[in-house]
CSV table of N, CA and C in Angstrom, one decimal:
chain,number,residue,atom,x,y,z
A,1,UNK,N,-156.3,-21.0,2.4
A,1,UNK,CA,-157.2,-20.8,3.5
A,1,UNK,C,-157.1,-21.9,4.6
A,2,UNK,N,-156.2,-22.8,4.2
A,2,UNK,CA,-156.2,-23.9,5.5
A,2,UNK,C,-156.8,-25.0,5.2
A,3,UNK,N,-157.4,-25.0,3.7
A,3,UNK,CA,-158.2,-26.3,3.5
A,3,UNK,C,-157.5,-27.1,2.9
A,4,UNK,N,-157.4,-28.1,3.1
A,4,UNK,CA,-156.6,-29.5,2.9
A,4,UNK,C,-157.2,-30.2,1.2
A,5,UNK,N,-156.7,-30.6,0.4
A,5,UNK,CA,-157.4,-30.9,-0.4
A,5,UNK,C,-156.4,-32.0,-1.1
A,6,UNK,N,-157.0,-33.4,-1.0
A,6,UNK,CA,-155.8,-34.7,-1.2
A,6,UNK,C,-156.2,-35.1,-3.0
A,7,UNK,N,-155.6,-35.5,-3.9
A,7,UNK,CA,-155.7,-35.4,-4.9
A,7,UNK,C,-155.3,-36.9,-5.1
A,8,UNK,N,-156.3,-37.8,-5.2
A,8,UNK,CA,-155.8,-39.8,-5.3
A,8,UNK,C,-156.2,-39.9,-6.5
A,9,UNK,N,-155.0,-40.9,-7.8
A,9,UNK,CA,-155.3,-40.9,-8.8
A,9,UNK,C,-155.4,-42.4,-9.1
A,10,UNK,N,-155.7,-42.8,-10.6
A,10,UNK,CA,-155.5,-44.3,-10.9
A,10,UNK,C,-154.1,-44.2,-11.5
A,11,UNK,N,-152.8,-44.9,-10.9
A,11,UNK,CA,-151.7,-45.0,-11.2
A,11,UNK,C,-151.5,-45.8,-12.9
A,12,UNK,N,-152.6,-46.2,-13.3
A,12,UNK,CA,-152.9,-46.7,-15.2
A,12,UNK,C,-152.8,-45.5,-15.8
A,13,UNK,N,-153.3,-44.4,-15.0
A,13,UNK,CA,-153.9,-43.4,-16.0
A,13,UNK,C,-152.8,-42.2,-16.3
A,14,UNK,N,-152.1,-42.3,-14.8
A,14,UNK,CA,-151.8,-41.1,-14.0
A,14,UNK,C,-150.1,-41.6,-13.7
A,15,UNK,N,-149.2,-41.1,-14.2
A,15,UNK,CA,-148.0,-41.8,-13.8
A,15,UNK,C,-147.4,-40.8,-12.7
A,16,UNK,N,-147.8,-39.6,-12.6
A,16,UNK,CA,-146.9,-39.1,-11.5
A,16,UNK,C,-147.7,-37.3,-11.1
A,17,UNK,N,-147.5,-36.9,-10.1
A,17,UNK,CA,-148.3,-35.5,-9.6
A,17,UNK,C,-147.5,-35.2,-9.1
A,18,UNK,N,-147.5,-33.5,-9.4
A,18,UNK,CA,-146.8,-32.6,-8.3
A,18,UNK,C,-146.8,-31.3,-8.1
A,19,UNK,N,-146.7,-30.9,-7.3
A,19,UNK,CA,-147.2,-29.3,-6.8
A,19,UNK,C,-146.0,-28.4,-7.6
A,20,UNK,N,-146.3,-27.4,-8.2
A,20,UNK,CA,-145.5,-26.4,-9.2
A,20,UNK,C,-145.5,-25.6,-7.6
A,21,UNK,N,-146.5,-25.0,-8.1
A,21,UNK,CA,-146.2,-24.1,-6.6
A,21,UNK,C,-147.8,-24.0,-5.8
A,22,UNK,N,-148.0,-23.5,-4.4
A,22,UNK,CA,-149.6,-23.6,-3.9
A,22,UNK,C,-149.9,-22.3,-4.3
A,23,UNK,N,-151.0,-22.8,-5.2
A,23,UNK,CA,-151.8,-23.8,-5.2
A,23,UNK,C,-152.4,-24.9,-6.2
A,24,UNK,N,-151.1,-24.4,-7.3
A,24,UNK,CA,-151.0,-25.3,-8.3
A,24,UNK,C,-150.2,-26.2,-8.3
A,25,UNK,N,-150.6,-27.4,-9.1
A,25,UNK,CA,-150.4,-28.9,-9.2
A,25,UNK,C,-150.7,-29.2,-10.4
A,26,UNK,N,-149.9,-30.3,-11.3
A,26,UNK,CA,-149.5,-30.7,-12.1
A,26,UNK,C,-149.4,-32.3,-12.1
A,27,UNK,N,-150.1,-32.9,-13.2
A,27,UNK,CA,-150.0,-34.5,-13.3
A,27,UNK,C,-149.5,-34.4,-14.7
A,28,UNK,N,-149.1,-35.8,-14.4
A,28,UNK,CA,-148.2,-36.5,-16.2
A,28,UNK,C,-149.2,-37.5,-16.3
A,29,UNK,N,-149.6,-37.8,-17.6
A,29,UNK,CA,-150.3,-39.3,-17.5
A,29,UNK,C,-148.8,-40.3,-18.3
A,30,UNK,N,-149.4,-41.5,-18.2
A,30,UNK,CA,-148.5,-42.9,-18.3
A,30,UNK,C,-147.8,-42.1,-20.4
A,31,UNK,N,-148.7,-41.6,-21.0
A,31,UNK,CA,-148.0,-40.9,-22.3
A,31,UNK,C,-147.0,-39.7,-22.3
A,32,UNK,N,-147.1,-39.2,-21.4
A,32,UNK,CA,-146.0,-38.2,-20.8
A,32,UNK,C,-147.0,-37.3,-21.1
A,33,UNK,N,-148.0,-36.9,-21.1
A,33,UNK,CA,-148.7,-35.4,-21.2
A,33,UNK,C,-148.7,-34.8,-20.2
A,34,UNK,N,-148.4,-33.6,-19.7
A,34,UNK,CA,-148.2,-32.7,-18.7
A,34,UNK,C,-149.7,-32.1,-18.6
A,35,UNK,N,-150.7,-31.6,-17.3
A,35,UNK,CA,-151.9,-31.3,-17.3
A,35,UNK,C,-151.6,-30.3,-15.9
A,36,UNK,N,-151.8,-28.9,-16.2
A,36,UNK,CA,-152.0,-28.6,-15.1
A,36,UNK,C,-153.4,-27.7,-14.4
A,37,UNK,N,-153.6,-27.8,-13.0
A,37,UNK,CA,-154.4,-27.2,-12.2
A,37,UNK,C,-153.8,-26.4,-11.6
A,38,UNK,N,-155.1,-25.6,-10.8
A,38,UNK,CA,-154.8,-24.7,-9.4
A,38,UNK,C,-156.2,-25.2,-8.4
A,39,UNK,N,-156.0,-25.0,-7.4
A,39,UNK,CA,-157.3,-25.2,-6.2
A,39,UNK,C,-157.1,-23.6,-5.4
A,40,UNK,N,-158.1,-23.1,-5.6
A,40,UNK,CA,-158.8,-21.8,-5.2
A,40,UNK,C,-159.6,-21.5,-4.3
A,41,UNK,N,-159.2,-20.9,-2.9
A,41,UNK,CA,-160.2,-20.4,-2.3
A,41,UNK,C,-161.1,-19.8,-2.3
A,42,UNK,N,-162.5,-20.2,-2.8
A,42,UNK,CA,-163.9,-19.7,-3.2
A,42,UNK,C,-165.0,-21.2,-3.3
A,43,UNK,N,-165.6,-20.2,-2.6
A,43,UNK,CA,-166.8,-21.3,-2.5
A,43,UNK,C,-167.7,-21.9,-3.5
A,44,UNK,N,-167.4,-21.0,-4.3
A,44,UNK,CA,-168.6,-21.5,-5.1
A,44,UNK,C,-167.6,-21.4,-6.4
A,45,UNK,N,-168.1,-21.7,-7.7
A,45,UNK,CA,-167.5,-21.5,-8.9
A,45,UNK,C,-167.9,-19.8,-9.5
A,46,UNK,N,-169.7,-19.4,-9.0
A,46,UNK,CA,-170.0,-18.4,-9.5
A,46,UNK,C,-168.8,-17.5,-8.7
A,47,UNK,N,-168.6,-17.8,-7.4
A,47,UNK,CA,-167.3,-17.0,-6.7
A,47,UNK,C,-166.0,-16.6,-7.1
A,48,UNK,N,-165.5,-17.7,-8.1
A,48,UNK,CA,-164.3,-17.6,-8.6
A,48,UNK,C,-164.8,-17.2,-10.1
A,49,UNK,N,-165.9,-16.9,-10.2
A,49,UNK,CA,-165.7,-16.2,-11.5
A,49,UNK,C,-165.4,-14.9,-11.5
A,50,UNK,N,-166.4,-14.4,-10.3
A,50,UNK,CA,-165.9,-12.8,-10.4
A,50,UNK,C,-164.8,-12.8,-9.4
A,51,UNK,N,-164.0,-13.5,-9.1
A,51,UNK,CA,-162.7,-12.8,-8.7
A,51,UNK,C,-162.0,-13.4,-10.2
A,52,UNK,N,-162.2,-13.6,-10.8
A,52,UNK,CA,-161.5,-13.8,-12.6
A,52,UNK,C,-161.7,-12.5,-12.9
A,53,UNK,N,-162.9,-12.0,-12.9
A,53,UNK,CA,-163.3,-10.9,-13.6
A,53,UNK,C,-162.5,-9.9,-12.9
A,54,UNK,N,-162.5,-9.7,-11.8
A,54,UNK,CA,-162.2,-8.2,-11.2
A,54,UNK,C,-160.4,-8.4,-11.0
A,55,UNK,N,-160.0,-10.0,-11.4
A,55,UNK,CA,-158.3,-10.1,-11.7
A,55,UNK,C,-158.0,-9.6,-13.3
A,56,UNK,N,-159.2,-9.6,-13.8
A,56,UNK,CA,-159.1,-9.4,-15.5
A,56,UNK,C,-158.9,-8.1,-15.6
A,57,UNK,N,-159.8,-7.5,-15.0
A,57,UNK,CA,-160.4,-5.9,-15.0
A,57,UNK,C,-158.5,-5.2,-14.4
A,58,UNK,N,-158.0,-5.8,-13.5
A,58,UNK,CA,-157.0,-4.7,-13.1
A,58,UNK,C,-155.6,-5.1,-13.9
A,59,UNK,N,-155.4,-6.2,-14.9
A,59,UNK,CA,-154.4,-6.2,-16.0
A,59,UNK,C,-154.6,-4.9,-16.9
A,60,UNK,N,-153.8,-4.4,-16.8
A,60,UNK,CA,-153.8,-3.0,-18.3
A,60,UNK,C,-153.2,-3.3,-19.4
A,61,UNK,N,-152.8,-4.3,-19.7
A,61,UNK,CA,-152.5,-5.3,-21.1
A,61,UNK,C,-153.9,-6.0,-21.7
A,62,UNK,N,-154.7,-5.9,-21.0
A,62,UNK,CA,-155.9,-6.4,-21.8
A,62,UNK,C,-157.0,-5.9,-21.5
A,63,UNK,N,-157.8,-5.5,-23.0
A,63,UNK,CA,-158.9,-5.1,-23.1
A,63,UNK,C,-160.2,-5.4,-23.9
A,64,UNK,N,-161.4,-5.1,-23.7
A,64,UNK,CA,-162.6,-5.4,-23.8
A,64,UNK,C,-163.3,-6.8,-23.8
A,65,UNK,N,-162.7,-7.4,-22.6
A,65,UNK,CA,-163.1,-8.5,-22.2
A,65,UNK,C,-164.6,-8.8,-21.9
A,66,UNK,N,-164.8,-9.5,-22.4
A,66,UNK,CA,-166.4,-10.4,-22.7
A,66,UNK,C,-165.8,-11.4,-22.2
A,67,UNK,N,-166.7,-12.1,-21.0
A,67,UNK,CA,-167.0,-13.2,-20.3
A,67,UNK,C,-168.3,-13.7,-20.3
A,68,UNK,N,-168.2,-15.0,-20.7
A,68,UNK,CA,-169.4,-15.3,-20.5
A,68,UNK,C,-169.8,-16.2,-19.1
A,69,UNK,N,-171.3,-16.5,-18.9
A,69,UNK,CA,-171.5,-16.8,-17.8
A,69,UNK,C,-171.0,-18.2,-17.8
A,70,UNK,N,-171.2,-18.8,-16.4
A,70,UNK,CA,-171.0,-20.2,-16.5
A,70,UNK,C,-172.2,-21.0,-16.9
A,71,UNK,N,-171.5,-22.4,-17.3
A,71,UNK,CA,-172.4,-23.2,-17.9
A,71,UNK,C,-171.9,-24.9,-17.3
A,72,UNK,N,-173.0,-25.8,-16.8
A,72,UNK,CA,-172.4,-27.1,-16.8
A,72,UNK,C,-171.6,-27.6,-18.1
A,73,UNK,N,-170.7,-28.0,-18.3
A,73,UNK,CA,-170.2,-28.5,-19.4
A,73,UNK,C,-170.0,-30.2,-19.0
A,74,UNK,N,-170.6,-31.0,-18.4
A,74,UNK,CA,-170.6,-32.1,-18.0
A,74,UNK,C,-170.1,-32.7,-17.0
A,75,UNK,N,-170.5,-34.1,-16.3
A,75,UNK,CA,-169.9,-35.1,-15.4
A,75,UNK,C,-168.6,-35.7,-15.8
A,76,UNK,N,-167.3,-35.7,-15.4
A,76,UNK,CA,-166.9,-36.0,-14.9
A,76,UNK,C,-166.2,-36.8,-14.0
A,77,UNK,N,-166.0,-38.2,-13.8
A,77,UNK,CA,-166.0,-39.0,-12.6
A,77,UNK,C,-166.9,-38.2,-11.9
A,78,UNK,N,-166.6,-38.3,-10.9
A,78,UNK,CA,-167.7,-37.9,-9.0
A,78,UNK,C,-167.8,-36.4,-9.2
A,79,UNK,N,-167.3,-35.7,-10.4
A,79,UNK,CA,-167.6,-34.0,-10.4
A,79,UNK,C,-168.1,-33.5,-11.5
A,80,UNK,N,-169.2,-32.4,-11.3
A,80,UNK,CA,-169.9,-31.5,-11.9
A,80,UNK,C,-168.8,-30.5,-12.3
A,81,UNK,N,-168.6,-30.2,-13.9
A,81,UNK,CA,-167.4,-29.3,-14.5
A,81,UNK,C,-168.3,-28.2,-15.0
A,82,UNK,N,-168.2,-27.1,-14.8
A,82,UNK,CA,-168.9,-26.1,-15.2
A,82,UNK,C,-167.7,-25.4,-16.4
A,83,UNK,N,-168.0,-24.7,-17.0
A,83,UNK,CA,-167.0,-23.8,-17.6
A,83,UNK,C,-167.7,-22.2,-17.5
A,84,UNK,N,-166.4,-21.2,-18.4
A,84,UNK,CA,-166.7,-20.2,-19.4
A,84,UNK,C,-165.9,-20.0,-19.9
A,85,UNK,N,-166.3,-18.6,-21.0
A,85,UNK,CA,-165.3,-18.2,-22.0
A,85,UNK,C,-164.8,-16.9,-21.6
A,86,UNK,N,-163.9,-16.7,-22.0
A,86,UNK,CA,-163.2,-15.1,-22.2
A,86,UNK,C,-163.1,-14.8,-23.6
A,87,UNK,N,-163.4,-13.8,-23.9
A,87,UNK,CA,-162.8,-12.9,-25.2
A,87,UNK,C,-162.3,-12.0,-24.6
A,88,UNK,N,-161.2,-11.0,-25.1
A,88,UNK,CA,-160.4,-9.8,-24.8
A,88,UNK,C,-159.5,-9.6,-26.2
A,89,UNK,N,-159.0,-8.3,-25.8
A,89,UNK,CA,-157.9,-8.5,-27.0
A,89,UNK,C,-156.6,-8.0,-25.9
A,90,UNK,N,-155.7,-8.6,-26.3
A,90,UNK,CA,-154.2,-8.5,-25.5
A,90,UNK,C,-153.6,-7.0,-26.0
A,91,UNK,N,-153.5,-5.9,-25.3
A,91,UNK,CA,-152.4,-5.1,-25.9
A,91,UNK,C,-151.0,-5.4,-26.0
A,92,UNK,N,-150.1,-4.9,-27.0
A,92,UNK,CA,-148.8,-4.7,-27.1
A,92,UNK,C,-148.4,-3.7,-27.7
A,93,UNK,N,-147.2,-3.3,-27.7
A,93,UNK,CA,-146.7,-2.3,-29.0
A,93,UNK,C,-145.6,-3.2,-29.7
A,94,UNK,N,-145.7,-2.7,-31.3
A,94,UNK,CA,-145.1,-3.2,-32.5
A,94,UNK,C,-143.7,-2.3,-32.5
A,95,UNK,N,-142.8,-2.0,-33.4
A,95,UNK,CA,-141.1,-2.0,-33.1
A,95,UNK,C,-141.6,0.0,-32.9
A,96,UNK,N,-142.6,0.9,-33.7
A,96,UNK,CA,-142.4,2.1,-33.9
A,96,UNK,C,-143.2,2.8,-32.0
A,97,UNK,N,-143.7,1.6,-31.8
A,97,UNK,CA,-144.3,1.9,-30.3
A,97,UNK,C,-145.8,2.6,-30.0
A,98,UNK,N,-146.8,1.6,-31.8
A,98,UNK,CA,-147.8,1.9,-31.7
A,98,UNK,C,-148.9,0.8,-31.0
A,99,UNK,N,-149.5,0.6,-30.4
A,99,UNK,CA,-150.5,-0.4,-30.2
A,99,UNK,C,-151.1,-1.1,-31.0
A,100,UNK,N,-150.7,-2.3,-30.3
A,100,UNK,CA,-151.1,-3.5,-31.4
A,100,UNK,C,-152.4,-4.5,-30.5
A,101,UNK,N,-153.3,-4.8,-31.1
A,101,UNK,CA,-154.5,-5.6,-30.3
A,101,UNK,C,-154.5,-7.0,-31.5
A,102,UNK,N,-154.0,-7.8,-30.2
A,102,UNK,CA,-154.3,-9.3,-30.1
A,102,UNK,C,-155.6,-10.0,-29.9
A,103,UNK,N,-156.8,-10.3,-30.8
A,103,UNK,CA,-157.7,-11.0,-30.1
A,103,UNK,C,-157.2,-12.4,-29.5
A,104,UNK,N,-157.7,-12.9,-28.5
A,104,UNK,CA,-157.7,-13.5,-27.7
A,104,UNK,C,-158.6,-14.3,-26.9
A,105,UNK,N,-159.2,-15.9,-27.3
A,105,UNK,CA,-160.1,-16.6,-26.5
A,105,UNK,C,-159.6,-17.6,-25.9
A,106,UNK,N,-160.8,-17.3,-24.8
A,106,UNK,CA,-160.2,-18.7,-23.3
A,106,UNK,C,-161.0,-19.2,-22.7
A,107,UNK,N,-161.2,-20.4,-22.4
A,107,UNK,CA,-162.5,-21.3,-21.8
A,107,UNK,C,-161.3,-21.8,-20.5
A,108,UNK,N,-162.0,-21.5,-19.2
A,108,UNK,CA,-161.6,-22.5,-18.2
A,108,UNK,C,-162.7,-23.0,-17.6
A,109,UNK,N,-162.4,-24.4,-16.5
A,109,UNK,CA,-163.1,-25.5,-16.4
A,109,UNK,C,-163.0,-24.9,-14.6
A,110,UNK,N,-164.1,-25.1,-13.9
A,110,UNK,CA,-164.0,-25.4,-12.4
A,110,UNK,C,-164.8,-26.3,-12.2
A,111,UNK,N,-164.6,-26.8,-10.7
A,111,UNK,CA,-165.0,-28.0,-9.9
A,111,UNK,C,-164.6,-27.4,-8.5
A,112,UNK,N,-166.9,-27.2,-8.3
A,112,UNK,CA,-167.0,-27.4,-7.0
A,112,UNK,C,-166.2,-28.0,-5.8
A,113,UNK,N,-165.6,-28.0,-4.7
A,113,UNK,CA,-165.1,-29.0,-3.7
A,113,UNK,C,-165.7,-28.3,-2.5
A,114,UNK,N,-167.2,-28.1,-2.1
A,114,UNK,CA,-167.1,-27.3,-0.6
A,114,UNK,C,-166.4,-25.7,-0.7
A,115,UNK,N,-165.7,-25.8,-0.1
A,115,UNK,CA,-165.0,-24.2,0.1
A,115,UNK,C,-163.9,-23.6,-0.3
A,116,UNK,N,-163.5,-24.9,-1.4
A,116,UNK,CA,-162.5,-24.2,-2.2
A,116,UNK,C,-163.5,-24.9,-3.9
A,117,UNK,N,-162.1,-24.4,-5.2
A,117,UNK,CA,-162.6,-24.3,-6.6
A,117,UNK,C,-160.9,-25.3,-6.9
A,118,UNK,N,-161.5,-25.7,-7.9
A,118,UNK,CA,-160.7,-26.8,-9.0
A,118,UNK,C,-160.6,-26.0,-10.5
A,119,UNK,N,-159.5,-25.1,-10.5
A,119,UNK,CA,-160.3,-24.8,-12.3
A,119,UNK,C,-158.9,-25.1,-12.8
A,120,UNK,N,-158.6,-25.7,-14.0
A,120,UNK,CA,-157.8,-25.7,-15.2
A,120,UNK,C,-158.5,-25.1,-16.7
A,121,UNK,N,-157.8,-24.8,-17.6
A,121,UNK,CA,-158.0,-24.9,-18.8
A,121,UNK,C,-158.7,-25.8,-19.6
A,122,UNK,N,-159.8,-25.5,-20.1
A,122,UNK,CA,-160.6,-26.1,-20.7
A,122,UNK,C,-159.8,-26.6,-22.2
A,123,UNK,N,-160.4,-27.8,-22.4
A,123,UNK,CA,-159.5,-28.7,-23.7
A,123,UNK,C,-160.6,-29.5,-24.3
A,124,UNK,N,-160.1,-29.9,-25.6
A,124,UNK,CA,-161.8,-30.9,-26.3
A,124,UNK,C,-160.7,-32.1,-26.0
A,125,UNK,N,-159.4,-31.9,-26.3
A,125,UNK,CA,-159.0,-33.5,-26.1
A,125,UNK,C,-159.5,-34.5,-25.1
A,126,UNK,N,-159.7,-35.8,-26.0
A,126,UNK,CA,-160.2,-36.5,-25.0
A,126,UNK,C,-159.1,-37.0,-24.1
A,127,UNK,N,-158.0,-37.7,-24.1
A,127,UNK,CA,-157.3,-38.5,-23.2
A,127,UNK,C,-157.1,-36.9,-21.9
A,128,UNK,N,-157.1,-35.7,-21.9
A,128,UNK,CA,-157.3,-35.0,-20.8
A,128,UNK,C,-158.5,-35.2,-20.0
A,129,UNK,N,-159.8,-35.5,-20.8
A,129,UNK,CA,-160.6,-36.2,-19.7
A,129,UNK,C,-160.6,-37.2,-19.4
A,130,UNK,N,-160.1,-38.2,-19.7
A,130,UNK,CA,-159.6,-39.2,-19.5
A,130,UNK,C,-158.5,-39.8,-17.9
A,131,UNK,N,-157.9,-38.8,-18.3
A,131,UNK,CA,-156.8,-38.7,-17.1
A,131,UNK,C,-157.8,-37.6,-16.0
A,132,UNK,N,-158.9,-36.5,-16.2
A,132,UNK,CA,-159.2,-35.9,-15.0
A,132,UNK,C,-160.5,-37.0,-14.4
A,133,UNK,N,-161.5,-38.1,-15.1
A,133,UNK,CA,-162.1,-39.1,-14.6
A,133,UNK,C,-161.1,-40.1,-13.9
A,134,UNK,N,-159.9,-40.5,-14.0
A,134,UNK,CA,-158.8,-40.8,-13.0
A,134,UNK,C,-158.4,-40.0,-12.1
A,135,UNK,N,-158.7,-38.9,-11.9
A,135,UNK,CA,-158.5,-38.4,-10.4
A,135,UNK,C,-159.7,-38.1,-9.5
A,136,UNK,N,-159.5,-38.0,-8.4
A,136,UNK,CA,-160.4,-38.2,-7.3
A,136,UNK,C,-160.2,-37.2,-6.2
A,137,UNK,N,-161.0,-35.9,-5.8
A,137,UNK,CA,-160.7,-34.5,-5.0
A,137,UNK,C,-161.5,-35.0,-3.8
A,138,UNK,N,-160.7,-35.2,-2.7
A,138,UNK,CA,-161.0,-35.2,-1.3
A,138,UNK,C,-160.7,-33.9,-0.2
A,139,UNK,N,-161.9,-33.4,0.2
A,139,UNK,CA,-161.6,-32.2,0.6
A,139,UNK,C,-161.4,-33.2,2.4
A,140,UNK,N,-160.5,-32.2,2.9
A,140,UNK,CA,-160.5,-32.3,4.5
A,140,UNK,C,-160.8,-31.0,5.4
């Protein structure tokens, strides 16, 4: 949508960043762990939930998705991380071409910036928080 969004890290933490494609971006920390994001046009996080939801709702590979609401899940460096969950089960077919259901759970993380959204995949690992309190989101 035009919004600029500069991403300054601690080069201790953070050995290298780079754009996969827009509007995802990807950092390595100094152990080689690969961590990726996206930055989302939506104002709010409650915003980018339901465009989650109504991007969920039109896959026909997955069904009876339960979302839960969002929840602070803590500070951050300088950002408020909210999360939720997903349950669904994945469709497939097995070799005779009957339907097969995969359950399926998912927690992703967002961060407010003004008029766009920060969300990755939610992780308990710590050195991932670790490396996202070394980065710093400057909206322009």
């Amino acid at each position: 949508g035009g919004t600029k969004v500069k991403v300054y890290y601690d080069p201790d933490v953070i050995a290298s960043a780079y754009t996969l494609w827009e509007p995802e971006f990807s950092v390595t920390d100094t152990e080689g762990n690969a961590y990726d994001f996206a930055i989302v046009d939506c104002a709010t996080a409650e915003k980018f939930l339901e465009w989650r939801i109504d991007n969920f709702n039109s896959i026909q590979s997955k069904t009876n998705g339960e979302f839960s609401g969002l929840e602070e899940h803590g500070v951050v460096g300088e950002n408020m991380v909210k999360k939720y969950n997903l349950k669904y089960d994945q469709i497939s077919t097995d070799d005779n071409n009957n339907a097969v259901y995969t359950p399926i759970s998912y927690s992703e993380c967002v961060i407010e910036l003004g008029s766009v959204v920060v969300c990755f995949d939610n992780t308990e690992e710590q050195k991932f928080w670790d490396v996202l309190a070394a980065m710093k989101f400057v909206v322009e």
